[in-house]
Amino acid sequence: MAIGSAIERSGTISVYDERGVLLFSRSGALLGYTPSTLTIRQGSETKTFDARGVLKFSR
């Protein structure tokens, strides 16, 4: 399972796989994504999640 796209709408980021199936959603501002990670800003924190939506890094 890999991230195919991430779309930000009204402060909510929806993450989809390569077939367009929703993997997970998070609130915040989208900073970027790769096939294996999603990076967002929530308030003053920058957070990185894996393709399953599990928090990997927070700064």
Short mmCIF file of C-alpha atoms in Angstrom, two decimals:
data_model
loop_
_atom_site.label_atom_id
_atom_site.label_comp_id
_atom_site.label_asym_id
_atom_site.label_seq_id
_atom_site.Cartn_x
_atom_site.Cartn_y
_atom_site.Cartn_z
CA MET A 1 0.00 0.00 0.00
CA ALA A 2 1.44 3.35 -1.07
CA ILE A 3 0.24 6.91 -1.15
CA GLY A 4 -0.96 7.85 -4.60
CA SER A 5 -2.28 11.33 -3.85
CA ALA A 6 -3.05 13.73 -1.02
CA ILE A 7 -5.66 16.46 -1.37
CA GLU A 8 -6.20 19.36 1.02
CA ARG A 9 -9.71 20.83 1.28
CA SER A 10 -10.80 23.27 3.99
CA GLY A 11 -8.03 22.27 6.38
CA THR A 12 -8.57 18.52 5.96
CA ILE A 13 -6.08 16.36 4.08
CA SER A 14 -7.42 13.19 2.45
CA VAL A 15 -4.84 10.58 1.48
CA TYR A 16 -5.56 8.07 -1.28
CA ASP A 17 -3.77 5.01 -2.64
CA GLU A 18 -2.86 4.50 -6.32
CA ARG A 19 -6.39 3.25 -7.12
CA GLY A 20 -8.10 6.22 -5.47
CA VAL A 21 -9.18 4.41 -2.31
CA LEU A 22 -9.15 6.61 0.81
CA LEU A 23 -6.39 5.54 3.20
CA PHE A 24 -6.85 8.13 5.97
CA SER A 25 -7.60 11.80 6.68
CA ARG A 26 -5.90 14.33 8.94
CA SER A 27 -6.52 17.98 9.76
CA GLY A 28 -3.80 20.51 9.03
CA ALA A 29 -1.91 22.06 6.13
CA LEU A 30 -0.33 19.79 3.52
CA LEU A 31 3.42 20.31 3.18
CA GLY A 32 4.19 17.35 0.91
CA TYR A 33 4.01 13.62 0.36
CA THR A 34 5.90 10.68 -1.12
CA PRO A 35 4.64 7.16 -1.84
CA SER A 36 5.54 6.22 1.75
CA THR A 37 5.05 9.40 3.84
CA LEU A 38 2.80 12.43 4.32
CA THR A 39 4.04 15.64 5.96
CA ILE A 40 1.62 18.19 7.37
CA ARG A 41 1.62 21.23 9.65
CA GLN A 42 -0.74 21.25 12.61
CA GLY A 43 -0.47 24.58 14.41
CA SER A 44 3.24 25.08 15.09
CA GLU A 45 4.08 21.38 14.73
CA THR A 46 5.26 19.55 11.62
CA LYS A 47 4.19 15.90 11.55
CA THR A 48 5.12 13.01 9.27
CA PHE A 49 2.85 9.98 8.88
CA ASP A 50 3.45 6.69 7.10
CA ALA A 51 1.12 5.28 4.40
CA ARG A 52 -1.08 3.71 7.10
CA GLY A 53 -1.58 7.02 8.91
CA VAL A 54 0.72 6.20 11.82
CA LEU A 55 2.68 9.17 13.20
CA LYS A 56 6.41 8.66 12.58
CA PHE A 57 7.94 12.08 13.38
CA SER A 58 6.80 15.26 15.08
CA ARG A 59 8.72 18.48 15.40
#
